[in-house]
mmCIF file of C-alpha atoms in Angstrom:
data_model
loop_
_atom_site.group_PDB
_atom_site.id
_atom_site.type_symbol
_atom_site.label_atom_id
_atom_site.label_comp_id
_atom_site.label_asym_id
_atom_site.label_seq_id
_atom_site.Cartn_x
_atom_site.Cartn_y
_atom_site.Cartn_z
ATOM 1 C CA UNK A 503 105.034 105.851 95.533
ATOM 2 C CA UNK A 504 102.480 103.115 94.414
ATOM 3 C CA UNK A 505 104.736 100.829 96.856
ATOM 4 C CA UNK A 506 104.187 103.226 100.125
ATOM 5 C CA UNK A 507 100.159 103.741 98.495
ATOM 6 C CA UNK A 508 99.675 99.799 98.751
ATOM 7 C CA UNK A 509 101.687 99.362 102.178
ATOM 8 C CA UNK A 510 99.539 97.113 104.836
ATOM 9 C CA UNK A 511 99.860 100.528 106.568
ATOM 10 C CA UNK A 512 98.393 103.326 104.245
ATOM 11 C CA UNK A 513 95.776 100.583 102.972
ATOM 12 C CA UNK A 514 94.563 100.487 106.825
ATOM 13 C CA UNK A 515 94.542 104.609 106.701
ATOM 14 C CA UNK A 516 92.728 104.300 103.148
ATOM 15 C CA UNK A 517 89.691 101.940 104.323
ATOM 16 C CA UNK A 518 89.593 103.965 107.657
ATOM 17 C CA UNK A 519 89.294 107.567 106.087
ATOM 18 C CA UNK A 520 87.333 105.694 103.412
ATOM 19 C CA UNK A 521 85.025 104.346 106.016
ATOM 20 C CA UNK A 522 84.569 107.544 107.897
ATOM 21 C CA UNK A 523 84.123 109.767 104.651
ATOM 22 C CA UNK A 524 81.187 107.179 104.034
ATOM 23 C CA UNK A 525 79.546 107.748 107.452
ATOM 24 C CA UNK A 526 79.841 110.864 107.387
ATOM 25 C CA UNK A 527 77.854 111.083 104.028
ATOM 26 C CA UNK A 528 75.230 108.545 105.546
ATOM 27 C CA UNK A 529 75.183 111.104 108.435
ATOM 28 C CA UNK A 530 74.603 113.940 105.997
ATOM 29 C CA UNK A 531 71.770 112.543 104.411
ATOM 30 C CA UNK A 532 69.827 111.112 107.280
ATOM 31 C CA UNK A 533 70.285 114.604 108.435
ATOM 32 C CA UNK A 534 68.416 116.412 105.505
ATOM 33 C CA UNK A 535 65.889 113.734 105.415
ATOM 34 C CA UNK A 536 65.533 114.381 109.094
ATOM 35 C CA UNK A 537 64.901 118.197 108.245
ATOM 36 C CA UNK A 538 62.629 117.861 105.630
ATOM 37 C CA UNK A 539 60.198 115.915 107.894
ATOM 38 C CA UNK A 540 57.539 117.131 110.389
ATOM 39 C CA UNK A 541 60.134 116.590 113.240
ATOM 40 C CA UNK A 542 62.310 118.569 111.719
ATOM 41 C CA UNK A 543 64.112 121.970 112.592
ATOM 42 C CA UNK A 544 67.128 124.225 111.607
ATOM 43 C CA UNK A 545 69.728 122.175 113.320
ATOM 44 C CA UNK A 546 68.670 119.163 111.007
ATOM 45 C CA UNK A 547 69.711 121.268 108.176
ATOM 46 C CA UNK A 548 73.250 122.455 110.326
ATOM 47 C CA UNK A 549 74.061 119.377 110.765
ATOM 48 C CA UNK A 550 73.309 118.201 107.305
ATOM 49 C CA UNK A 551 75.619 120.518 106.325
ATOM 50 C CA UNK A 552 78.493 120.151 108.697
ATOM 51 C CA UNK A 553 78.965 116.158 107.767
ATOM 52 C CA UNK A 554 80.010 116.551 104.615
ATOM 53 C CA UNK A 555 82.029 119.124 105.327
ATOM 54 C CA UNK A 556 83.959 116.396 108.378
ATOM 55 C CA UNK A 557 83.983 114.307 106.000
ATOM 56 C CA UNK A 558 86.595 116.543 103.549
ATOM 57 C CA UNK A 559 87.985 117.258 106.668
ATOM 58 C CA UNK A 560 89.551 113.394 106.976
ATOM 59 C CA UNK A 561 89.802 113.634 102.973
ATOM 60 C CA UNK A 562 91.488 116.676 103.646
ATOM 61 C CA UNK A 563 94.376 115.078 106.097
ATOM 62 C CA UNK A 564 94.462 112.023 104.434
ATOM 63 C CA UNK A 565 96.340 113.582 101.243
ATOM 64 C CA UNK A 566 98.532 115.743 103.609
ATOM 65 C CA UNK A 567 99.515 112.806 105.872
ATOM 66 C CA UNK A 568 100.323 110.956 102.256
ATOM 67 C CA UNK A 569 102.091 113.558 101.033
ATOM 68 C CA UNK A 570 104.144 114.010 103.970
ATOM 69 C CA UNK A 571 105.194 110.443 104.072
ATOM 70 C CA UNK A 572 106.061 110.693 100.261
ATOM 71 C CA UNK A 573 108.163 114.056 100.962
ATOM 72 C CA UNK A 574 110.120 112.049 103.702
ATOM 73 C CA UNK A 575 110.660 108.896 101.534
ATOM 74 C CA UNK A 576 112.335 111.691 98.874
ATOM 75 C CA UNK A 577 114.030 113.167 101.127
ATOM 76 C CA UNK A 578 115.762 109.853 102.866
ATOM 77 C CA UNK A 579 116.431 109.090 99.254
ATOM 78 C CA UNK A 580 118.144 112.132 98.271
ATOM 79 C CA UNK A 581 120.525 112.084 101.629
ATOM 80 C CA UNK A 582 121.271 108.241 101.047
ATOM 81 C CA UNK A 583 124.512 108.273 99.083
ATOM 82 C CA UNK A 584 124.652 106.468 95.497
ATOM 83 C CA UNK A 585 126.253 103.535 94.830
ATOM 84 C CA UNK A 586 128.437 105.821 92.341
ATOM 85 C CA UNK A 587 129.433 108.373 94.896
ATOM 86 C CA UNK A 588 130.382 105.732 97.620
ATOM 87 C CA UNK A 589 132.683 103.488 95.695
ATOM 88 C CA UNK A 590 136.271 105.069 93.975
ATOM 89 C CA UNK A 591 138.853 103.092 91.482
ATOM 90 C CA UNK A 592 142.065 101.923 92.472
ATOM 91 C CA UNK A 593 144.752 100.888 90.624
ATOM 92 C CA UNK A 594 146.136 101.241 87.445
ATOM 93 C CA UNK A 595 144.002 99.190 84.313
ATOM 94 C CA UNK A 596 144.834 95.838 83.835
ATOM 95 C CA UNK A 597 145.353 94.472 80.110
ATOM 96 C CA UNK A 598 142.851 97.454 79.341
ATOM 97 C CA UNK A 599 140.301 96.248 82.145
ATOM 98 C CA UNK A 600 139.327 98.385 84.988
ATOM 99 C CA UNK A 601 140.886 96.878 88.338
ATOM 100 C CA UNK A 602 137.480 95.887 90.368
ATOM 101 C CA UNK A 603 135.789 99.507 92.591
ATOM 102 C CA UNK A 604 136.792 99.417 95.870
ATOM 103 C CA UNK A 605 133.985 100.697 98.238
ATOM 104 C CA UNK A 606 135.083 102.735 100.786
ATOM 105 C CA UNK A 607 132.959 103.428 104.294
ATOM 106 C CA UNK A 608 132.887 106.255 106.050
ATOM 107 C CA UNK A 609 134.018 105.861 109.398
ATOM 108 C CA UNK A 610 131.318 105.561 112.022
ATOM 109 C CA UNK A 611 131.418 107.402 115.365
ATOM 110 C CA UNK A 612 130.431 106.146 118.365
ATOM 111 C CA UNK A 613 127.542 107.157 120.756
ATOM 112 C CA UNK A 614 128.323 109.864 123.207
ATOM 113 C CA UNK A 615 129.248 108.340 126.924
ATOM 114 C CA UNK A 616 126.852 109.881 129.226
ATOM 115 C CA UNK A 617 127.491 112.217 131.691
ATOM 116 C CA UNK A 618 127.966 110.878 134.838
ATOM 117 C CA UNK A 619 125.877 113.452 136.502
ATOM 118 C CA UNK A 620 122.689 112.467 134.189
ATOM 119 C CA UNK A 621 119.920 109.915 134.963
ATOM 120 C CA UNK A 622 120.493 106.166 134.411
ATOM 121 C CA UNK A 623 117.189 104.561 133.214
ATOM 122 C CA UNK A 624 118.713 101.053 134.406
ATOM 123 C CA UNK A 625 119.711 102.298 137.487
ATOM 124 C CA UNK A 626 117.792 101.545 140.743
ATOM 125 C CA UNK A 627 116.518 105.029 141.031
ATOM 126 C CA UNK A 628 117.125 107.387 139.165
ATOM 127 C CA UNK A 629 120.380 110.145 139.989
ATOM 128 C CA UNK A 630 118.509 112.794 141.824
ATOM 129 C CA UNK A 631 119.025 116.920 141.543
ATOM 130 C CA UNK A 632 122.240 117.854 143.487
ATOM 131 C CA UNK A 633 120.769 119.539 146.565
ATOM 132 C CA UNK A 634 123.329 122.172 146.808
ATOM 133 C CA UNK A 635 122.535 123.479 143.095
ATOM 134 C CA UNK A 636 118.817 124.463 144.659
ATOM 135 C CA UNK A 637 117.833 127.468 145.801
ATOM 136 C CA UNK A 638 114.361 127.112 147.519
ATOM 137 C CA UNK A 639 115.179 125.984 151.341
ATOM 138 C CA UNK A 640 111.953 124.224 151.164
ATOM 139 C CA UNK A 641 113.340 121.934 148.657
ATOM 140 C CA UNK A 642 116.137 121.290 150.027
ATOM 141 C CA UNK A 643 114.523 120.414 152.997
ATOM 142 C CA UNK A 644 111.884 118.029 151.118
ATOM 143 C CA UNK A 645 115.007 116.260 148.756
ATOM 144 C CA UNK A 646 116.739 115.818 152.432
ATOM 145 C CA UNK A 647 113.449 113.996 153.884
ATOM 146 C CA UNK A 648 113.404 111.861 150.846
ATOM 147 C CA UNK A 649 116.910 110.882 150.480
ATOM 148 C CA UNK A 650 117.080 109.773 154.549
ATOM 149 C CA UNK A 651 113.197 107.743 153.903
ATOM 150 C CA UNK A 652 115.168 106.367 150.630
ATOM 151 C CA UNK A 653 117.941 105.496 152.864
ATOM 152 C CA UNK A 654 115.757 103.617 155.500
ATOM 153 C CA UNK A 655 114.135 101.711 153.382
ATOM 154 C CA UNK A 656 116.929 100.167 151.819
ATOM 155 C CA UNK A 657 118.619 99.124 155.336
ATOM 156 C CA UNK A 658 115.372 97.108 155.908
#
Protein backbone atom coordinates (compact mmCIF):
# COMPACT_ATOMS: atom_id res chain seq x y z
CA UNK A 1 0.00 0.00 0.00
CA UNK A 2 2.75 2.59 0.99
CA UNK A 3 4.08 1.73 -2.73
CA UNK A 4 0.57 2.75 -4.56
CA UNK A 5 0.41 5.88 -1.50
CA UNK A 6 3.90 7.23 -2.87
CA UNK A 7 3.13 6.51 -6.72
CA UNK A 8 4.00 9.80 -9.00
CA UNK A 9 0.22 9.33 -9.48
CA UNK A 10 -1.57 9.38 -5.99
CA UNK A 11 1.24 11.99 -4.85
CA UNK A 12 -0.26 14.33 -7.78
CA UNK A 13 -4.00 13.45 -6.28
CA UNK A 14 -2.47 14.10 -2.64
CA UNK A 15 -1.00 17.77 -3.34
CA UNK A 16 -4.16 18.47 -5.52
CA UNK A 17 -6.88 17.51 -2.84
CA UNK A 18 -4.27 18.89 -0.43
CA UNK A 19 -4.22 22.12 -2.30
CA UNK A 20 -7.92 22.46 -2.69
CA UNK A 21 -8.74 21.41 1.03
CA UNK A 22 -6.35 24.48 1.77
CA UNK A 23 -8.33 26.94 -0.40
CA UNK A 24 -11.14 26.00 0.59
CA UNK A 25 -10.19 26.75 4.31
CA UNK A 26 -8.65 30.19 3.09
CA UNK A 27 -12.13 30.59 1.46
CA UNK A 28 -13.83 29.78 4.74
CA UNK A 29 -12.15 32.21 6.68
CA UNK A 30 -12.10 35.20 4.42
CA UNK A 31 -15.72 34.41 4.42
CA UNK A 32 -16.39 34.86 8.26
CA UNK A 33 -14.09 37.73 8.36
CA UNK A 34 -16.14 39.07 5.51
CA UNK A 35 -19.36 38.59 7.76
CA UNK A 36 -18.22 39.96 10.75
CA UNK A 37 -17.49 43.32 9.02
CA UNK A 38 -19.78 46.31 8.23
CA UNK A 39 -20.19 44.90 4.63
CA UNK A 40 -21.25 42.00 5.82
CA UNK A 41 -24.57 39.88 5.54
CA UNK A 42 -26.03 36.31 6.05
CA UNK A 43 -24.61 34.86 2.93
CA UNK A 44 -21.03 35.75 4.31
CA UNK A 45 -21.79 33.47 7.09
CA UNK A 46 -23.44 30.60 4.33
CA UNK A 47 -20.72 30.63 2.62
CA UNK A 48 -18.35 30.50 5.51
CA UNK A 49 -19.92 27.57 6.29
CA UNK A 50 -20.28 25.72 3.06
CA UNK A 51 -16.22 25.82 2.36
CA UNK A 52 -15.28 23.80 4.84
CA UNK A 53 -17.76 21.61 4.35
CA UNK A 54 -16.29 21.33 0.08
CA UNK A 55 -13.45 21.01 1.44
CA UNK A 56 -14.35 17.36 3.36
CA UNK A 57 -16.11 16.89 0.38
CA UNK A 58 -12.56 16.33 -1.75
CA UNK A 59 -11.21 14.81 1.71
CA UNK A 60 -14.13 12.82 1.53
CA UNK A 61 -13.39 11.23 -2.18
CA UNK A 62 -9.93 11.28 -1.80
CA UNK A 63 -9.99 8.22 0.81
CA UNK A 64 -12.72 6.47 -1.32
CA UNK A 65 -10.82 6.87 -4.63
CA UNK A 66 -7.66 5.39 -2.40
CA UNK A 67 -9.44 2.83 -1.11
CA UNK A 68 -10.83 1.74 -4.26
CA UNK A 69 -7.51 1.54 -5.93
CA UNK A 70 -6.20 -0.50 -2.86
CA UNK A 71 -9.40 -2.93 -3.10
CA UNK A 72 -8.47 -3.48 -6.87
CA UNK A 73 -4.69 -4.00 -6.24
CA UNK A 74 -6.10 -6.96 -3.61
CA UNK A 75 -8.19 -8.14 -5.69
CA UNK A 76 -5.69 -8.52 -8.94
CA UNK A 77 -3.54 -10.10 -6.31
CA UNK A 78 -5.82 -12.62 -5.06
CA UNK A 79 -6.89 -13.78 -8.86
CA UNK A 80 -3.08 -13.86 -9.92
CA UNK A 81 -2.10 -17.48 -9.38
CA UNK A 82 0.96 -18.34 -6.93
CA UNK A 83 4.04 -19.42 -7.92
CA UNK A 84 3.07 -22.69 -5.79
CA UNK A 85 -0.19 -23.36 -7.51
CA UNK A 86 1.26 -22.85 -11.11
CA UNK A 87 4.24 -25.11 -11.03
CA UNK A 88 3.73 -29.30 -10.32
CA UNK A 89 6.71 -32.05 -9.76
CA UNK A 90 7.65 -34.48 -12.18
CA UNK A 91 9.52 -37.33 -11.91
CA UNK A 92 10.54 -39.68 -9.53
CA UNK A 93 13.47 -38.24 -6.72
CA UNK A 94 16.80 -38.46 -7.74
CA UNK A 95 19.54 -39.81 -5.15
CA UNK A 96 16.90 -38.35 -2.57
CA UNK A 97 16.73 -34.86 -4.48
CA UNK A 98 13.59 -33.52 -5.87
CA UNK A 99 13.80 -33.62 -9.86
CA UNK A 100 13.66 -29.62 -10.71
CA UNK A 101 9.34 -28.12 -10.81
CA UNK A 102 8.23 -28.02 -14.05
CA UNK A 103 5.92 -24.95 -14.65
CA UNK A 104 3.15 -25.60 -16.58
CA UNK A 105 0.99 -22.69 -18.62
CA UNK A 106 -2.30 -22.67 -19.17
CA UNK A 107 -3.15 -22.60 -22.62
CA UNK A 108 -4.09 -19.22 -24.01
CA UNK A 109 -7.07 -18.66 -26.34
CA UNK A 110 -7.16 -16.55 -29.00
CA UNK A 111 -9.24 -13.35 -29.68
CA UNK A 112 -12.61 -13.87 -31.19
CA UNK A 113 -12.58 -13.26 -35.27
CA UNK A 114 -15.07 -10.65 -35.87
CA UNK A 115 -18.13 -10.97 -37.46
CA UNK A 116 -18.08 -10.15 -40.82
CA UNK A 117 -21.25 -8.24 -40.64
CA UNK A 118 -19.69 -5.79 -37.79
CA UNK A 119 -17.86 -2.45 -38.31
CA UNK A 120 -14.16 -2.37 -39.30
CA UNK A 121 -12.48 0.66 -37.59
CA UNK A 122 -9.60 0.34 -40.36
CA UNK A 123 -11.86 0.11 -42.98
CA UNK A 124 -12.58 3.06 -45.36
CA UNK A 125 -15.99 3.60 -43.98
CA UNK A 126 -17.38 1.97 -41.79
CA UNK A 127 -19.99 -1.37 -42.77
CA UNK A 128 -23.27 0.38 -42.79
CA UNK A 129 -26.92 -1.04 -41.35
CA UNK A 130 -28.28 -3.62 -43.90
CA UNK A 131 -31.13 -1.65 -45.47
CA UNK A 132 -33.45 -4.50 -45.73
CA UNK A 133 -33.27 -5.19 -41.78
CA UNK A 134 -35.07 -1.46 -41.45
CA UNK A 135 -38.35 -0.82 -41.07
CA UNK A 136 -38.95 3.01 -41.41
CA UNK A 137 -39.34 3.67 -45.41
CA UNK A 138 -37.90 6.97 -44.67
CA UNK A 139 -34.72 5.39 -43.77
CA UNK A 140 -34.44 3.35 -46.19
CA UNK A 141 -34.91 5.95 -48.48
CA UNK A 142 -32.20 8.32 -46.68
CA UNK A 143 -29.41 5.06 -46.36
CA UNK A 144 -30.30 4.68 -50.34
CA UNK A 145 -29.44 8.56 -51.01
CA UNK A 146 -26.31 8.11 -49.07
CA UNK A 147 -24.99 4.94 -50.36
CA UNK A 148 -25.54 6.28 -54.33
CA UNK A 149 -23.72 10.10 -53.03
CA UNK A 150 -21.04 7.55 -51.37
CA UNK A 151 -20.89 5.85 -54.62
CA UNK A 152 -20.35 9.08 -56.74
CA UNK A 153 -17.91 10.33 -54.95
CA UNK A 154 -15.67 7.58 -55.13
CA UNK A 155 -15.94 7.31 -59.15
CA UNK A 156 -14.56 10.92 -59.14
Amino acid sequence: MLRLVLSPRWIAWHLLTLGAMTTCAFLAIWQWHRAGSAMGSALNVGYGLQWPLFALFFAFFWWHFLHLEVRSLRDAEAAAPTHEAATSVDGPDVEGERAAPVVREEPRTAAPEPADDRPSPFGPRPAGIDPSRLSDPQIRAYNDELAKLSARDQEH
